[in-house]
């Protein structure tokens, strides 16, 4: 039988990251590809106890709950967000989701008609692009530098395209590992207010900051009326991914409609895990755990940095990450990282080529490296293999020229 | 700020069932409204041990997994489905979802363009109707009797509307509590094959069968090529809802595209719960537990039946449920059950009016009663109140005439 699918399916494709992960996870390859936290650091004992505590509250803990999610966890998140100076949301302005991915999806579902415009950085989070495209929204990239979006280009594109939304990952972005200055954050909010555009602020990595010498305030923290920013984050990077618990906070009217969409989507997310996460935050030193994560991930980033500096590849450039999970590297322009991937995997190391993170035609010579999921030994070995492969390929190209 | 939503939002509305539940759950009302299993019967100890077993497998159990879900659970479900004679699916033709609600949603997302036609029974599952409408599909009802859809009307509507899908809940349906004959099941499959239509078979209640004197084979069991039926079910009614674990099995090509849609939707469902459910099925006597559920729910249905018989309301008709969780009752045509609900709740009992379960204009005098979530005492008390309210309302109407 020939199956007939919806038009929106043509925009759906398996994520390059996850496809590579599928192959790599089976072999003996050192992977810098996935955006995975390190298993070895998971707070297994804390989570075990948190579930134990949840089960103590009896059989009621196993029943259906309301779509918005376990209320005590929502209240607790409001408290945690207030530490970042996000203070404008009440508990009916927060929705618990299956990871922050679902927050991006539900927002898109209730927002975009085919042809609607969304402004993004470029490159930006691959799986967000896939969601926007699956709802047939049109993504228009805004020029940025190392401090964030550039005001002149943003103003021009807001006026020209009348976007419904500006999607940003201002703190330790995926893939670029970049952090916006507070000035740029305020600038984007000011423009959003002036031109009546919603900002979707995706902040999965904000807690993984290596040095505390600077403070980065979420854009949501400047929106004191709570009218122009939707803020989403997740427990996947700071606690564990398997519990699939993220959240989104924003204006009541939008959260209410997203909640109705969620009801159609899956009634509600896993409520046992929401209860366990509540107990984890209450009884376990999650902040101490995050401090430990930061220390380990920082040292791993430094190992990767050290290997990059040692290799001293011609034509290479990068910004040293101040937090998050990724190194974004641009190589000599002669190198196509998508082509190079096959050789790299054959030699025993995987990464994600930069191309799919771009809207439209992007740089062929970029790649994303994850440093959180590999041991120091694997980071050293993997980086040696990778820089060797790049070196060989670079000189080969130069000879061919 | 005025927020602009997508057109599809106008089809989203909070489910009547869940809105009533929200109010009722706060008061002292006996509720026959929700489709809730009984908390007191939840296998808390089995689930506690299943999580304990999962944690023993170490930190790896807390990492991201592939979108399709925990493979050993998918393999186990293939084995469990084979007991119902469903034998045509492999493990890459099954997708674990956040309840079977998400299976309905993902299928709709990859299938329906605005205006596409889906055939359903009438009345049918409210939250499925809401999903179909949110993708702007057009729902066309097919005439049925107590044995299932009627062949002549189905043929007529397939020819006239060229539907993409036939959505059915053939075993202990929600809301009508009906069970299709095996002949009608085969008839629908034969027509689906002849006219190249997909059948979406929703089977959340199939395991809750009161008497084993008859065997109802899922439509999927007759589709030996595995080409024309998508079969979905859930652990929410047989184990617990809080783990939000359902599944869908079907032709590889459809499952693959649904899996890509799921990746955009939420990456994957809660994998810790999937692992725990695997251990629950392996180490705990889930079948014995289900036998116990059946016995309790059967006796509760009989209490409700007894009260209905005792009350002997004028103009009332119903079919005695052979399984599942619901009694579907039609009252004297003078009664509008939506109007009556306010009085009933004031007097201390809640139900769901029949109207929202219909496509288009439905019967105003129908209502759905759940018998699984109330103790025998509450069933007796609640039914006495409800039948009194109906009686008073019936005679009142007669006087007014």
Tab-separated table of N, CA and C in Angstrom, chain A residues 1 3-9 12 14-15 18 22 36-37 39-40 42 44 47-48 51-52 55 59-68 98 101-102 105 109-113 131 134-135 164 196-198 227-228 236-237 240-244 251 253-254 257 260-261 263-273 373, chain B residues 1 3-9 12 14-15 18 22 36-37 39-40 42 44 47-48 51-52 55 59-68 98 101-102 105 109-113 131 134-135 164 196-198 227-228 236-237 240-244 251 253-254 257 260-261 263-273 373:
chain	number	residue	atom	x	y	z
A	1	UNK	N	0.830	-1.198	0.000
A	1	UNK	CA	0.000	0.000	0.000
A	1	UNK	C	0.873	1.260	0.000
A	3	UNK	N	1.383	4.954	1.192
A	3	UNK	CA	0.848	5.780	2.264
A	3	UNK	C	0.912	7.262	1.896
A	4	UNK	N	-0.152	7.968	2.253
A	4	UNK	CA	-0.197	9.411	1.938
A	4	UNK	C	0.043	10.211	3.214
A	5	UNK	N	1.085	11.019	3.225
A	5	UNK	CA	1.409	11.802	4.415
A	5	UNK	C	1.017	13.264	4.254
A	6	UNK	N	1.015	13.960	5.381
A	6	UNK	CA	0.725	15.401	5.357
A	6	UNK	C	1.891	16.146	4.719
A	7	UNK	N	1.580	17.290	4.134
A	7	UNK	CA	2.624	18.115	3.499
A	7	UNK	C	3.735	18.466	4.478
A	8	UNK	N	3.351	18.719	5.752
A	8	UNK	CA	4.367	19.147	6.712
A	8	UNK	C	5.453	18.102	6.924
A	9	UNK	N	5.189	16.851	6.512
A	9	UNK	CA	6.163	15.780	6.689
A	9	UNK	C	7.427	16.012	5.853
A	12	UNK	N	10.119	17.252	7.812
A	12	UNK	CA	10.614	16.428	8.907
A	12	UNK	C	11.741	15.559	8.403
A	14	UNK	N	15.135	13.123	10.074
A	14	UNK	CA	15.837	12.682	11.256
A	14	UNK	C	16.988	13.653	11.506
A	15	UNK	N	17.208	14.012	12.767
A	15	UNK	CA	18.281	14.954	13.078
A	15	UNK	C	19.635	14.317	12.777
A	18	UNK	N	21.351	12.908	15.822
A	18	UNK	CA	20.875	11.634	16.351
A	18	UNK	C	21.175	10.480	15.403
A	22	UNK	N	23.329	7.223	16.487
A	22	UNK	CA	22.834	5.850	16.338
A	22	UNK	C	23.949	4.942	15.841
A	36	UNK	N	25.469	15.101	24.913
A	36	UNK	CA	25.167	14.295	26.100
A	36	UNK	C	25.937	14.769	27.324
A	37	UNK	N	25.254	14.834	28.480
A	37	UNK	CA	25.983	14.984	29.729
A	37	UNK	C	26.707	13.664	30.042
A	39	UNK	N	27.366	10.346	31.827
A	39	UNK	CA	26.647	9.368	32.656
A	39	UNK	C	27.266	9.259	34.054
A	40	UNK	N	28.608	9.228	34.089
A	40	UNK	CA	29.292	8.946	35.354
A	40	UNK	C	28.991	9.981	36.425
A	42	UNK	N	25.982	11.414	36.818
A	42	UNK	CA	24.549	11.450	37.168
A	42	UNK	C	24.348	11.182	38.656
A	44	UNK	N	22.771	9.383	40.656
A	44	UNK	CA	21.928	8.175	40.729
A	44	UNK	C	21.355	7.969	42.127
A	47	UNK	N	18.692	10.454	42.990
A	47	UNK	CA	17.456	10.186	42.245
A	47	UNK	C	16.742	8.953	42.798
A	48	UNK	N	17.527	7.957	43.153
A	48	UNK	CA	16.940	6.758	43.761
A	48	UNK	C	16.175	7.159	45.032
A	51	UNK	N	12.923	9.077	44.280
A	51	UNK	CA	11.802	8.198	43.918
A	51	UNK	C	11.269	7.483	45.155
A	52	UNK	N	12.187	7.038	46.004
A	52	UNK	CA	11.801	6.385	47.250
A	52	UNK	C	10.865	7.308	48.039
A	55	UNK	N	7.442	7.544	46.385
A	55	UNK	CA	6.589	6.378	46.632
A	55	UNK	C	5.995	6.417	48.035
A	59	UNK	N	-0.184	5.760	46.798
A	59	UNK	CA	-0.675	5.397	45.474
A	59	UNK	C	-1.174	6.595	44.662
A	60	UNK	N	-1.599	7.615	45.359
A	60	UNK	CA	-2.047	8.854	44.718
A	60	UNK	C	-0.982	9.399	43.754
A	61	UNK	N	0.290	9.136	44.063
A	61	UNK	CA	1.393	9.645	43.238
A	61	UNK	C	1.412	9.017	41.852
A	62	UNK	N	0.599	7.978	41.648
A	62	UNK	CA	0.645	7.254	40.365
A	62	UNK	C	-0.557	7.568	39.469
A	63	UNK	N	-1.421	8.471	39.929
A	63	UNK	CA	-2.657	8.809	39.193
A	63	UNK	C	-2.399	9.892	38.139
A	64	UNK	N	-3.353	10.075	37.225
A	64	UNK	CA	-3.329	11.220	36.304
A	64	UNK	C	-3.263	12.521	37.108
A	65	UNK	N	-2.620	13.545	36.529
A	65	UNK	CA	-2.639	14.877	37.142
A	65	UNK	C	-3.052	15.895	36.090
A	66	UNK	N	-3.071	17.173	36.483
A	66	UNK	CA	-3.480	18.181	35.510
A	66	UNK	C	-2.377	18.408	34.478
A	67	UNK	N	-2.777	18.875	33.285
A	67	UNK	CA	-1.873	19.014	32.156
A	67	UNK	C	-0.648	19.869	32.483
A	68	UNK	N	-0.810	20.895	33.275
A	68	UNK	CA	0.279	21.843	33.560
A	68	UNK	C	1.419	21.213	34.337
A	98	UNK	N	7.888	17.690	28.393
A	98	UNK	CA	8.785	16.547	28.201
A	98	UNK	C	10.091	17.072	27.582
A	101	UNK	N	12.565	20.557	24.577
A	101	UNK	CA	12.190	20.328	23.174
A	101	UNK	C	10.673	20.452	23.001
A	102	UNK	N	9.913	19.857	23.919
A	102	UNK	CA	8.454	19.921	23.795
A	102	UNK	C	7.931	21.346	23.963
A	105	UNK	N	8.264	22.902	20.647
A	105	UNK	CA	7.260	22.332	19.739
A	105	UNK	C	5.860	22.868	20.026
A	109	UNK	N	3.467	25.085	17.645
A	109	UNK	CA	2.149	24.561	17.273
A	109	UNK	C	1.043	25.592	17.449
A	110	UNK	N	1.124	26.363	18.536
A	110	UNK	CA	0.048	27.333	18.784
A	110	UNK	C	0.322	28.682	18.123
A	111	UNK	N	1.503	28.848	17.546
A	111	UNK	CA	1.900	30.169	17.049
A	111	UNK	C	1.950	30.296	15.534
A	112	UNK	N	2.537	29.320	14.842
A	112	UNK	CA	2.873	29.531	13.441
A	112	UNK	C	1.841	29.020	12.447
A	113	UNK	N	1.391	29.917	11.600
A	113	UNK	CA	0.712	29.521	10.370
A	113	UNK	C	1.788	29.332	9.308
A	131	UNK	N	11.748	21.919	14.091
A	131	UNK	CA	10.380	22.146	14.570
A	131	UNK	C	9.733	23.285	13.783
A	134	UNK	N	8.802	22.221	10.457
A	134	UNK	CA	7.707	21.237	10.411
A	134	UNK	C	6.344	21.930	10.498
A	135	UNK	N	6.314	23.142	11.055
A	135	UNK	CA	5.062	23.906	11.047
A	135	UNK	C	5.020	24.894	9.882
A	164	UNK	N	6.792	36.848	13.887
A	164	UNK	CA	5.961	36.538	15.054
A	164	UNK	C	6.832	36.327	16.282
A	196	UNK	N	6.319	44.782	19.117
A	196	UNK	CA	5.321	43.766	19.482
A	196	UNK	C	5.668	42.382	18.927
A	197	UNK	N	6.844	41.924	19.283
A	197	UNK	CA	7.286	40.583	18.890
A	197	UNK	C	7.571	39.782	20.163
A	198	UNK	N	7.278	38.482	20.131
A	198	UNK	CA	7.592	37.606	21.263
A	198	UNK	C	9.044	37.122	21.144
A	227	UNK	N	5.480	40.093	29.695
A	227	UNK	CA	4.583	40.122	28.533
A	227	UNK	C	5.257	39.729	27.213
A	228	UNK	N	6.597	39.814	27.144
A	228	UNK	CA	7.242	39.670	25.832
A	228	UNK	C	8.219	38.508	25.714
A	236	UNK	N	17.495	18.282	32.050
A	236	UNK	CA	18.264	17.259	31.330
A	236	UNK	C	19.769	17.448	31.448
A	237	UNK	N	20.225	18.695	31.529
A	237	UNK	CA	21.674	18.933	31.574
A	237	UNK	C	22.184	19.006	33.010
A	240	UNK	N	19.267	14.822	35.104
A	240	UNK	CA	19.440	13.729	34.124
A	240	UNK	C	18.440	13.863	32.979
A	241	UNK	N	18.805	13.367	31.792
A	241	UNK	CA	17.902	13.439	30.645
A	241	UNK	C	16.739	12.440	30.697
A	242	UNK	N	16.945	11.267	31.305
A	242	UNK	CA	15.952	10.190	31.225
A	242	UNK	C	14.603	10.585	31.821
A	243	UNK	N	14.602	11.570	32.740
A	243	UNK	CA	13.337	11.977	33.353
A	243	UNK	C	12.541	12.904	32.441
A	244	UNK	N	13.201	13.374	31.356
A	244	UNK	CA	12.525	14.174	30.336
A	244	UNK	C	11.662	15.276	30.960
A	251	UNK	N	3.850	34.606	29.380
A	251	UNK	CA	2.563	35.270	29.587
A	251	UNK	C	1.430	34.236	29.718
A	253	UNK	N	-1.629	34.075	28.888
A	253	UNK	CA	-2.474	33.756	27.727
A	253	UNK	C	-1.800	32.735	26.801
A	254	UNK	N	-0.502	32.864	26.636
A	254	UNK	CA	0.229	31.920	25.775
A	254	UNK	C	0.374	30.565	26.461
A	257	UNK	N	-2.857	28.522	26.305
A	257	UNK	CA	-3.139	27.900	25.017
A	257	UNK	C	-2.141	26.771	24.731
A	260	UNK	N	-3.432	23.785	26.460
A	260	UNK	CA	-4.495	23.097	25.705
A	260	UNK	C	-3.888	22.260	24.579
A	261	UNK	N	-2.847	22.791	23.932
A	261	UNK	CA	-2.178	22.018	22.882
A	261	UNK	C	-1.500	20.792	23.489
A	263	UNK	N	-2.489	19.180	26.098
A	263	UNK	CA	-3.541	18.213	26.415
A	263	UNK	C	-3.847	17.330	25.200
A	264	UNK	N	-3.905	17.941	24.026
A	264	UNK	CA	-4.118	17.166	22.797
A	264	UNK	C	-2.890	16.316	22.475
A	265	UNK	N	-1.724	16.843	22.793
A	265	UNK	CA	-0.472	16.168	22.454
A	265	UNK	C	-0.243	14.909	23.295
A	266	UNK	N	-0.369	15.021	24.635
A	266	UNK	CA	-0.065	13.849	25.476
A	266	UNK	C	-0.718	13.885	26.871
A	267	UNK	N	-1.788	14.699	27.031
A	267	UNK	CA	-2.503	14.866	28.312
A	267	UNK	C	-1.641	15.531	29.382
A	268	UNK	N	-0.540	14.876	29.768
A	268	UNK	CA	0.451	15.534	30.625
A	268	UNK	C	1.735	14.726	30.565
A	269	UNK	N	2.832	15.343	31.019
A	269	UNK	CA	4.115	14.637	31.033
A	269	UNK	C	4.191	13.713	32.240
A	270	UNK	N	5.254	12.929	32.273
A	270	UNK	CA	5.464	11.934	33.329
A	270	UNK	C	5.467	12.589	34.714
A	271	UNK	N	4.417	12.322	35.486
A	271	UNK	CA	4.238	13.039	36.743
A	271	UNK	C	5.011	12.407	37.890
A	272	UNK	N	5.319	11.129	37.775
A	272	UNK	CA	6.136	10.494	38.817
A	272	UNK	C	7.523	11.153	38.824
A	273	UNK	N	8.071	11.383	37.646
A	273	UNK	CA	9.383	12.035	37.557
A	273	UNK	C	9.325	13.479	38.046
A	373	UNK	N	30.922	14.608	27.446
A	373	UNK	CA	30.588	13.182	27.519
A	373	UNK	C	31.804	12.257	27.435
B	1	UNK	N	0.197	43.501	25.531
B	1	UNK	CA	0.489	43.073	24.160
B	1	UNK	C	-0.579	42.090	23.670
B	3	UNK	N	-1.486	38.939	21.550
B	3	UNK	CA	-0.741	37.804	21.014
B	3	UNK	C	-1.454	37.220	19.792
B	4	UNK	N	-0.663	36.860	18.787
B	4	UNK	CA	-1.240	36.289	17.570
B	4	UNK	C	-0.975	34.786	17.530
B	5	UNK	N	-2.045	34.017	17.476
B	5	UNK	CA	-1.874	32.565	17.484
B	5	UNK	C	-2.109	31.964	16.095
B	6	UNK	N	-1.708	30.719	15.947
B	6	UNK	CA	-1.921	30.006	14.687
B	6	UNK	C	-3.411	29.714	14.515
B	7	UNK	N	-3.822	29.599	13.270
B	7	UNK	CA	-5.236	29.301	12.973
B	7	UNK	C	-5.696	28.015	13.650
B	8	UNK	N	-4.778	27.030	13.715
B	8	UNK	CA	-5.178	25.732	14.273
B	8	UNK	C	-5.608	25.832	15.735
B	9	UNK	N	-5.241	26.938	16.399
B	9	UNK	CA	-5.577	27.116	17.804
B	9	UNK	C	-7.085	27.239	18.019
B	12	UNK	N	-8.516	24.218	19.223
B	12	UNK	CA	-8.084	23.696	20.517
B	12	UNK	C	-8.995	24.222	21.597
B	14	UNK	N	-10.029	23.298	25.855
B	14	UNK	CA	-9.820	22.433	26.984
B	14	UNK	C	-10.877	21.342	26.943
B	15	UNK	N	-10.496	20.108	27.235
B	15	UNK	CA	-11.460	19.013	27.217
B	15	UNK	C	-12.480	19.208	28.325
B	18	UNK	N	-11.756	17.169	31.393
B	18	UNK	CA	-10.712	17.625	32.289
B	18	UNK	C	-11.097	18.915	33.002
B	22	UNK	N	-11.214	19.244	37.038
B	22	UNK	CA	-10.496	20.276	37.776
B	22	UNK	C	-11.341	20.831	38.900
B	36	UNK	N	-10.679	7.656	35.139
B	36	UNK	CA	-9.559	7.313	36.009
B	36	UNK	C	-9.635	5.882	36.502
B	37	UNK	N	-8.509	5.181	36.498
B	37	UNK	CA	-8.450	3.911	37.217
B	37	UNK	C	-8.446	4.195	38.721
B	39	UNK	N	-6.970	4.528	42.234
B	39	UNK	CA	-5.659	4.664	42.899
B	39	UNK	C	-5.358	3.471	43.807
B	40	UNK	N	-6.399	3.059	44.560
B	40	UNK	CA	-6.170	2.049	45.591
B	40	UNK	C	-5.675	0.725	45.020
B	42	UNK	N	-3.523	0.535	42.444
B	42	UNK	CA	-2.224	0.679	41.767
B	42	UNK	C	-1.174	-0.251	42.399
B	44	UNK	N	1.683	-0.262	43.626
B	44	UNK	CA	2.757	0.620	44.101
B	44	UNK	C	4.020	-0.159	44.437
B	47	UNK	N	5.812	-1.414	41.410
B	47	UNK	CA	6.465	-0.320	40.687
B	47	UNK	C	7.696	0.169	41.449
B	48	UNK	N	7.576	0.232	42.749
B	48	UNK	CA	8.739	0.617	43.563
B	48	UNK	C	9.898	-0.342	43.295
B	51	UNK	N	11.453	0.138	39.801
B	51	UNK	CA	12.403	1.258	39.734
B	51	UNK	C	13.709	0.877	40.435
B	52	UNK	N	13.589	0.195	41.571
B	52	UNK	CA	14.772	-0.259	42.302
B	52	UNK	C	15.647	-1.112	41.371
B	55	UNK	N	17.372	1.078	38.761
B	55	UNK	CA	18.532	1.809	39.291
B	55	UNK	C	19.751	0.886	39.424
B	59	UNK	N	24.114	4.099	36.149
B	59	UNK	CA	23.887	5.468	35.695
B	59	UNK	C	23.479	5.555	34.234
B	60	UNK	N	23.896	4.573	33.467
B	60	UNK	CA	23.516	4.489	32.053
B	60	UNK	C	21.988	4.602	31.887
B	61	UNK	N	21.249	4.108	32.876
B	61	UNK	CA	19.779	4.113	32.799
B	61	UNK	C	19.201	5.534	32.794
B	62	UNK	N	20.040	6.531	33.071
B	62	UNK	CA	19.545	7.912	33.201
B	62	UNK	C	19.909	8.788	32.001
B	63	UNK	N	20.557	8.185	31.003
B	63	UNK	CA	21.019	8.925	29.821
B	63	UNK	C	19.909	9.043	28.762
B	64	UNK	N	20.117	9.939	27.785
B	64	UNK	CA	19.240	9.974	26.598
B	64	UNK	C	19.216	8.607	25.914
B	65	UNK	N	18.103	8.275	25.285
B	65	UNK	CA	18.046	7.049	24.467
B	65	UNK	C	17.469	7.406	23.096
B	66	UNK	N	17.334	6.391	22.234
B	66	UNK	CA	16.809	6.678	20.899
B	66	UNK	C	15.314	7.004	20.968
B	67	UNK	N	14.858	7.768	19.987
B	67	UNK	CA	13.488	8.277	19.972
B	67	UNK	C	12.434	7.172	20.093
B	68	UNK	N	12.693	6.024	19.482
B	68	UNK	CA	11.697	4.945	19.445
B	68	UNK	C	11.406	4.358	20.820
B	98	UNK	N	4.202	8.932	24.923
B	98	UNK	CA	3.736	9.456	26.209
B	98	UNK	C	2.222	9.236	26.289
B	101	UNK	N	-2.407	8.801	23.905
B	101	UNK	CA	-2.796	10.112	23.384
B	101	UNK	C	-1.734	10.640	22.414
B	102	UNK	N	-0.457	10.512	22.772
B	102	UNK	CA	0.596	11.016	21.890
B	102	UNK	C	0.654	10.229	20.579
B	105	UNK	N	-1.869	11.776	18.400
B	105	UNK	CA	-1.408	13.098	17.973
B	105	UNK	C	-0.316	12.997	16.904
B	109	UNK	N	-0.396	14.284	13.082
B	109	UNK	CA	0.584	15.286	12.639
B	109	UNK	C	1.237	14.892	11.312
B	110	UNK	N	1.541	13.604	11.155
B	110	UNK	CA	2.217	13.183	9.918
B	110	UNK	C	1.229	12.837	8.806
B	111	UNK	N	-0.075	12.835	9.120
B	111	UNK	CA	-1.052	12.338	8.149
B	111	UNK	C	-1.945	13.412	7.541
B	112	UNK	N	-2.467	14.308	8.362
B	112	UNK	CA	-3.566	15.148	7.887
B	112	UNK	C	-3.148	16.513	7.364
B	113	UNK	N	-3.514	16.795	6.143
B	113	UNK	CA	-3.533	18.164	5.653
B	113	UNK	C	-4.896	18.757	6.002
B	131	UNK	N	-7.854	16.257	18.733
B	131	UNK	CA	-6.597	16.187	17.986
B	131	UNK	C	-6.862	16.338	16.483
B	134	UNK	N	-7.599	19.781	15.617
B	134	UNK	CA	-6.473	20.707	15.763
B	134	UNK	C	-5.567	20.662	14.529
B	135	UNK	N	-5.594	19.560	13.788
B	135	UNK	CA	-4.854	19.504	12.515
B	135	UNK	C	-5.765	19.842	11.336
B	164	UNK	N	-8.632	9.446	4.547
B	164	UNK	CA	-7.255	8.975	4.745
B	164	UNK	C	-7.200	7.896	5.814
B	196	UNK	N	-7.855	1.089	0.083
B	196	UNK	CA	-6.564	1.692	0.465
B	196	UNK	C	-6.714	2.796	1.505
B	197	UNK	N	-7.298	2.427	2.616
B	197	UNK	CA	-7.453	3.355	3.739
B	197	UNK	C	-6.740	2.749	4.954
B	198	UNK	N	-6.131	3.608	5.774
B	198	UNK	CA	-5.496	3.150	7.016
B	198	UNK	C	-6.547	3.083	8.123
B	227	UNK	N	-0.040	-4.058	6.943
B	227	UNK	CA	0.018	-2.917	6.025
B	227	UNK	C	-1.093	-1.890	6.217
B	228	UNK	N	-2.220	-2.300	6.843
B	228	UNK	CA	-3.390	-1.415	6.844
B	228	UNK	C	-3.860	-0.952	8.223
B	236	UNK	N	-1.549	2.870	30.918
B	236	UNK	CA	-2.227	3.761	31.869
B	236	UNK	C	-3.400	3.100	32.582
B	237	UNK	N	-4.097	2.191	31.884
B	237	UNK	CA	-5.272	1.583	32.506
B	237	UNK	C	-4.928	0.278	33.230
B	240	UNK	N	-0.235	1.964	35.610
B	240	UNK	CA	-0.556	3.278	36.184
B	240	UNK	C	-0.436	4.380	35.139
B	241	UNK	N	-1.227	5.464	35.303
B	241	UNK	CA	-1.150	6.584	34.357
B	241	UNK	C	0.102	7.449	34.507
B	242	UNK	N	0.632	7.586	35.731
B	242	UNK	CA	1.701	8.565	35.986
B	242	UNK	C	2.955	8.286	35.174
B	243	UNK	N	3.139	7.034	34.742
B	243	UNK	CA	4.346	6.717	33.962
B	243	UNK	C	4.185	7.135	32.507
B	244	UNK	N	2.949	7.508	32.120
B	244	UNK	CA	2.690	8.058	30.781
B	244	UNK	C	3.370	7.214	29.694
B	251	UNK	N	2.747	-0.198	10.128
B	251	UNK	CA	3.666	-0.350	9.002
B	251	UNK	C	4.940	0.484	9.227
B	253	UNK	N	6.936	2.157	7.437
B	253	UNK	CA	7.068	3.470	6.805
B	253	UNK	C	6.351	4.563	7.630
B	254	UNK	N	5.203	4.231	8.159
B	254	UNK	CA	4.454	5.195	8.970
B	254	UNK	C	5.134	5.398	10.329
B	257	UNK	N	8.209	7.650	10.086
B	257	UNK	CA	7.908	9.083	9.961
B	257	UNK	C	7.318	9.630	11.265
B	260	UNK	N	10.181	10.414	13.469
B	260	UNK	CA	10.810	11.703	13.152
B	260	UNK	C	9.988	12.860	13.726
B	261	UNK	N	8.669	12.730	13.637
B	261	UNK	CA	7.801	13.760	14.226
B	261	UNK	C	7.965	13.785	15.741
B	263	UNK	N	10.651	13.008	17.371
B	263	UNK	CA	11.946	13.646	17.655
B	263	UNK	C	11.789	15.165	17.738
B	264	UNK	N	11.013	15.730	16.816
B	264	UNK	CA	10.756	17.174	16.848
B	264	UNK	C	9.885	17.527	18.057
B	265	UNK	N	8.980	16.639	18.413
B	265	UNK	CA	8.019	16.891	19.476
B	265	UNK	C	8.668	16.884	20.867
B	266	UNK	N	9.459	15.841	21.167
B	266	UNK	CA	10.038	15.753	22.528
B	266	UNK	C	11.301	14.883	22.634
B	267	UNK	N	11.965	14.605	21.509
B	267	UNK	CA	13.173	13.760	21.444
B	267	UNK	C	12.864	12.296	21.777
B	268	UNK	N	12.414	12.043	22.984
B	268	UNK	CA	11.903	10.712	23.336
B	268	UNK	C	11.112	10.826	24.623
B	269	UNK	N	10.310	9.791	24.904
B	269	UNK	CA	9.523	9.799	26.145
B	269	UNK	C	10.401	9.382	27.319
B	270	UNK	N	9.830	9.482	28.506
B	270	UNK	CA	10.539	9.176	29.745
B	270	UNK	C	11.078	7.746	29.725
B	271	UNK	N	12.399	7.620	29.639
B	271	UNK	CA	12.999	6.298	29.429
B	271	UNK	C	13.205	5.552	30.740
B	272	UNK	N	13.279	6.272	31.848
B	272	UNK	CA	13.397	5.587	33.134
B	272	UNK	C	12.119	4.785	33.393
B	273	UNK	N	10.969	5.391	33.078
B	273	UNK	CA	9.693	4.688	33.259
B	273	UNK	C	9.576	3.501	32.304
B	373	UNK	N	-13.466	4.336	39.357
B	373	UNK	CA	-12.729	5.197	40.284
B	373	UNK	C	-13.454	5.413	41.603
